[in-house]
Each structure stands twice: as C-alpha cells, then as structure tokens.
C-alpha cells in the first residue's frame, strides 16, 4: 500500500514545488506562465490524492504523513521565492507571508516535540491550506496577465485589466490565508500545551 496512485500524486506535488520555484527564478513571462500551470496542477492533487485514497481504499500511513508535508513544501518554497522578488517586500504581502511561514515552522516543531501525540487535522486547518494554495495561485496567475496587459495598454492611459483584479484578489486571499493560518496555529499550540502539562504532571 505504499506505491499507490494517491501516494504518487502526493509525491508529485512535492517534486513540483522546486520546479515552480526554478521557473519563477527565471524572471521571464513565459516561465511565470509555466510556473502557474505547474502550480495549478499540483494544487489540484491536494484534493485528488485524499479523494482517490478513500475511493480506491488505498489510505496509508505514508500518505497521511506525506500529504501535510507536501502542502508545506509547496507553500513555503513558493512564498520564499515570491518574497524575494522585487516589489513583494510591501507590508501587504510581507506581513501575511511571514506569518504563514512562521506558523508552519512553529507547528512542525511542536509536532516533532510531541512525538507520539497526534494532533488531529481540523476542518479549519484544511480550509487554511486551501486558502493558501488559492492565494498563491492567484498571485502566480496575475503576474503574466499584468505583463501582457502592460504591453497592450494604451501608452497615454492607465486602465484596470483582469491582471489588476487578480492581483487585488490575491492580496485579499493571502490575508485571509494568514488569518486562518494564525488561528489554526494557536489552536494547535493550545492543544499541544495541554498535552505537555499532562505529561509533566
């Protein structure tokens, strides 16, 4: 039950993360478009792997371990590359990006410290992951559109195109994702501290 289709999709999502980052680092419009395509396909597997595992009755401990790791690898690597791009150090992007990265590292450290104690993934945490992937997908989709629209826009006139709307929606979604990320992080730490107190007493 290790080499199954659901687990293969999860592994594919992990491998797709550095591919997206390498494409973004090219700094070319064609590479940005392909980065969005690869990211979108990988994000779809976040739903498909769990759904197929239940449908095909191929759930496994490996899949349960790899699924959250794959999400964190994709989100953290892409956030780090986007944060390094010129123009993304504004408060509107930097603050939610840093909150998301800090939470993911802290919760991973908490899980490692607790060892055998299992912190169940809540429904809100699943929505958190969905919001993160959606926010990053919107961000990756807006850059190529902004480039295309800048080339085609009248030189003597500023106009709002679809790329601008996507960028605005991406800012909104990344703040929503950051809010959900902080809320779920606080919930995990509340449960984790309870387990630590019981262990010490």
Short mmCIF file of C-alpha atoms in Angstrom, two decimals:
data_model
loop_
_atom_site.label_atom_id
_atom_site.label_comp_id
_atom_site.label_asym_id
_atom_site.label_seq_id
_atom_site.Cartn_x
_atom_site.Cartn_y
_atom_site.Cartn_z
CA UNK A 1 0.00 0.00 0.00
CA UNK A 2 2.99 2.32 -0.44
CA UNK A 3 3.32 2.73 -4.21
CA UNK A 4 -0.27 3.70 -4.92
CA UNK A 5 -1.76 6.33 -7.20
CA UNK A 6 -2.74 8.65 -4.30
CA UNK A 7 0.75 8.48 -2.82
CA UNK A 8 2.22 9.06 -6.28
CA UNK A 9 0.16 12.25 -6.64
CA UNK A 10 1.36 13.44 -3.24
CA UNK A 11 5.00 12.77 -4.17
CA UNK A 12 4.38 14.58 -7.46
CA UNK A 13 3.24 17.64 -5.51
CA UNK A 14 6.46 17.61 -3.51
CA UNK A 15 8.57 17.36 -6.69
CA UNK A 16 6.51 20.09 -8.39
CA UNK A 17 7.40 22.66 -5.71
CA UNK A 18 11.06 23.18 -6.72
CA UNK A 19 10.04 23.15 -10.39
CA UNK A 20 7.66 26.07 -9.76
CA UNK A 21 10.38 27.92 -7.87
CA UNK A 22 13.02 27.37 -10.56
CA UNK A 23 10.60 28.68 -13.20
CA UNK A 24 9.84 31.79 -11.13
CA UNK A 25 13.55 32.47 -10.69
CA UNK A 26 13.95 32.79 -14.47
CA UNK A 27 12.25 36.18 -14.32
CA UNK A 28 10.68 35.70 -17.76
CA UNK A 29 6.98 35.97 -18.70
CA UNK A 30 6.96 32.52 -20.33
CA UNK A 31 8.47 30.99 -17.19
CA UNK A 32 5.86 32.72 -14.99
CA UNK A 33 3.09 31.24 -17.11
CA UNK A 34 4.51 27.74 -16.82
CA UNK A 35 5.04 28.23 -13.09
CA UNK A 36 1.33 28.93 -12.73
CA UNK A 37 0.40 25.88 -14.82
CA UNK A 38 2.63 23.53 -12.78
CA UNK A 39 1.41 25.05 -9.51
CA UNK A 40 -2.25 24.77 -10.51
CA UNK A 41 -1.86 21.11 -11.49
CA UNK A 42 -0.03 20.36 -8.24
CA UNK A 43 -2.68 22.17 -6.19
CA UNK A 44 -5.41 20.01 -7.74
CA UNK A 45 -3.61 16.90 -6.46
CA UNK A 46 -4.12 18.20 -2.91
CA UNK A 47 -7.78 17.29 -3.37
CA UNK A 48 -7.32 14.30 -5.64
CA UNK A 49 -4.89 12.27 -3.54
CA UNK A 50 -7.14 12.09 -0.50
CA UNK A 51 -10.29 11.57 -2.57
CA UNK A 52 -8.72 8.76 -4.60
CA UNK A 53 -7.26 7.14 -1.49
CA UNK A 54 -10.74 6.88 0.01
CA UNK A 55 -12.37 5.88 -3.27
CA UNK A 56 -9.83 3.15 -4.03
CA UNK A 57 -9.48 2.17 -0.37
CA UNK A 58 -5.76 2.91 -0.54
CA UNK A 59 -5.35 5.07 2.55
CA UNK A 60 -1.98 4.54 4.21
CA UNK A 61 0.21 5.91 6.98
CA UNK A 62 2.69 7.06 4.33
CA UNK A 63 0.00 9.08 2.60
CA UNK A 64 -1.17 10.63 5.86
CA UNK A 65 2.42 11.59 6.63
CA UNK A 66 3.32 12.94 3.18
CA UNK A 67 0.14 14.94 2.49
CA UNK A 68 0.72 17.78 5.01
CA UNK A 69 4.45 17.74 4.21
CA UNK A 70 3.70 18.21 0.50
CA UNK A 71 1.43 21.17 1.27
CA UNK A 72 4.04 22.82 3.48
CA UNK A 73 6.85 22.29 0.96
CA UNK A 74 4.79 23.86 -1.83
CA UNK A 75 3.55 26.81 0.22
CA UNK A 76 6.84 27.63 1.96
CA UNK A 77 9.08 27.34 -1.10
CA UNK A 78 6.80 29.40 -3.35
CA UNK A 79 6.27 32.03 -0.65
CA UNK A 80 10.03 32.32 -0.14
CA UNK A 81 10.69 32.85 -3.86
CA UNK A 82 7.84 35.35 -4.23
CA UNK A 83 9.05 37.23 -1.15
CA UNK A 84 12.48 37.60 -2.74
CA UNK A 85 11.08 39.17 -5.91
CA UNK A 86 11.40 42.97 -6.25
CA UNK A 87 8.20 44.73 -5.26
CA UNK A 88 6.94 41.99 -2.94
CA UNK A 89 8.51 43.44 0.20
CA UNK A 90 5.50 45.68 0.78
CA UNK A 91 3.54 45.29 4.02
CA UNK A 92 0.57 43.97 2.08
CA UNK A 93 2.50 40.85 1.07
CA UNK A 94 5.39 40.62 3.53
CA UNK A 95 3.32 40.53 6.74
CA UNK A 96 0.94 37.69 5.77
CA UNK A 97 3.78 35.79 4.07
CA UNK A 98 5.95 35.95 7.20
CA UNK A 99 3.02 34.96 9.44
CA UNK A 100 2.32 31.91 7.28
CA UNK A 101 5.97 30.83 7.18
CA UNK A 102 6.45 31.31 10.93
CA UNK A 103 3.31 29.35 11.79
CA UNK A 104 4.19 26.40 9.57
CA UNK A 105 7.67 26.11 11.07
CA UNK A 106 6.43 26.51 14.65
CA UNK A 107 3.66 23.93 14.30
CA UNK A 108 6.06 21.46 12.65
CA UNK A 109 8.42 21.93 15.61
CA UNK A 110 5.54 21.40 18.03
CA UNK A 111 4.52 18.15 16.33
CA UNK A 112 8.11 16.90 16.42
CA UNK A 113 8.43 17.72 20.12
CA UNK A 114 5.17 15.96 20.99
CA UNK A 115 6.36 12.80 19.24
CA UNK A 116 3.73 10.09 19.52
CA UNK A 117 0.99 12.54 20.49
CA UNK A 118 -1.20 13.07 17.44
CA UNK A 119 -2.75 16.48 16.82
CA UNK A 120 -5.72 15.83 14.56
CA UNK A 121 -6.05 17.98 11.44
CA UNK A 122 -9.16 20.11 11.88
CA UNK A 123 -11.59 21.20 9.20
CA UNK A 124 -10.40 24.79 9.67
CA UNK A 125 -6.82 23.65 9.01
CA UNK A 126 -7.95 22.11 5.73
CA UNK A 127 -9.61 25.39 4.77
CA UNK A 128 -6.36 27.11 5.72
CA UNK A 129 -4.41 25.01 3.23
CA UNK A 130 -6.99 25.64 0.53
CA UNK A 131 -6.82 29.39 1.16
CA UNK A 132 -3.01 29.34 0.99
CA UNK A 133 -2.95 27.46 -2.31
CA UNK A 134 -5.68 29.67 -3.78
CA UNK A 135 -3.87 32.85 -2.74
CA UNK A 136 -0.59 31.70 -4.26
CA UNK A 137 -2.37 30.51 -7.41
CA UNK A 138 -3.98 33.93 -7.86
CA UNK A 139 -0.60 35.58 -7.29
CA UNK A 140 1.11 33.42 -9.89
CA UNK A 141 -1.73 33.95 -12.39
CA UNK A 142 -1.73 37.74 -12.04
CA UNK A 143 1.94 38.33 -12.94
CA UNK A 144 1.78 37.03 -16.55
CA UNK A 145 -1.53 38.83 -17.13
CA UNK A 146 -0.14 42.10 -15.81
CA UNK A 147 2.81 41.79 -18.20
CA UNK A 148 0.55 41.07 -21.19
CA UNK A 149 -1.83 43.90 -20.32
CA UNK A 150 1.05 46.35 -19.79
CA UNK A 151 2.23 45.59 -23.32
CA UNK A 152 -1.21 46.05 -24.84
CA UNK A 153 -2.46 49.01 -22.75
CA UNK A 154 -2.55 52.46 -24.34
CA UNK A 155 0.60 54.39 -23.51
CA UNK A 156 -1.28 57.56 -22.58
CA UNK A 157 -3.88 55.91 -20.41
CA UNK A 158 -3.87 53.81 -17.26
CA UNK A 159 -6.55 51.16 -17.21
CA UNK A 160 -7.52 48.34 -14.92
CA UNK A 161 -7.31 44.94 -16.55
CA UNK A 162 -8.06 41.42 -15.43
CA UNK A 163 -4.50 41.06 -14.12
CA UNK A 164 -5.03 44.00 -11.75
CA UNK A 165 -8.23 42.43 -10.46
CA UNK A 166 -6.48 39.11 -9.88
CA UNK A 167 -3.66 40.86 -8.06
CA UNK A 168 -6.13 42.64 -5.78
CA UNK A 169 -7.91 39.37 -5.11
CA UNK A 170 -4.54 37.71 -4.40
CA UNK A 171 -3.77 40.35 -1.74
CA UNK A 172 -7.17 39.72 -0.13
CA UNK A 173 -6.77 35.94 -0.21
CA UNK A 174 -3.27 35.93 1.25
CA UNK A 175 -4.52 37.96 4.23
CA UNK A 176 -7.44 35.56 4.66
CA UNK A 177 -5.00 32.64 4.44
CA UNK A 178 -2.72 34.30 7.01
CA UNK A 179 -5.66 34.83 9.38
CA UNK A 180 -6.71 31.17 9.11
CA UNK A 181 -3.08 30.12 9.47
CA UNK A 182 -2.65 32.05 12.73
CA UNK A 183 -5.98 30.80 14.14
CA UNK A 184 -5.17 27.16 13.45
CA UNK A 185 -1.65 27.63 14.78
CA UNK A 186 -2.97 29.00 18.07
CA UNK A 187 -5.41 26.08 18.28
CA UNK A 188 -2.60 23.55 17.77
CA UNK A 189 -0.44 25.21 20.40
CA UNK A 190 -3.34 25.27 22.87
CA UNK A 191 -3.80 21.52 22.41
CA UNK A 192 -0.05 20.92 22.46
CA UNK A 193 0.47 22.82 25.72
CA UNK A 194 -2.37 20.81 27.28
CA UNK A 195 -0.56 17.57 26.34
CA UNK A 196 2.74 18.93 27.72
CA UNK A 197 1.11 19.91 31.02
CA UNK A 198 -0.43 16.44 31.38
CA UNK A 199 2.94 14.84 30.64
CA UNK A 200 4.75 16.94 33.25
CA UNK A 201 2.11 16.33 35.91
#
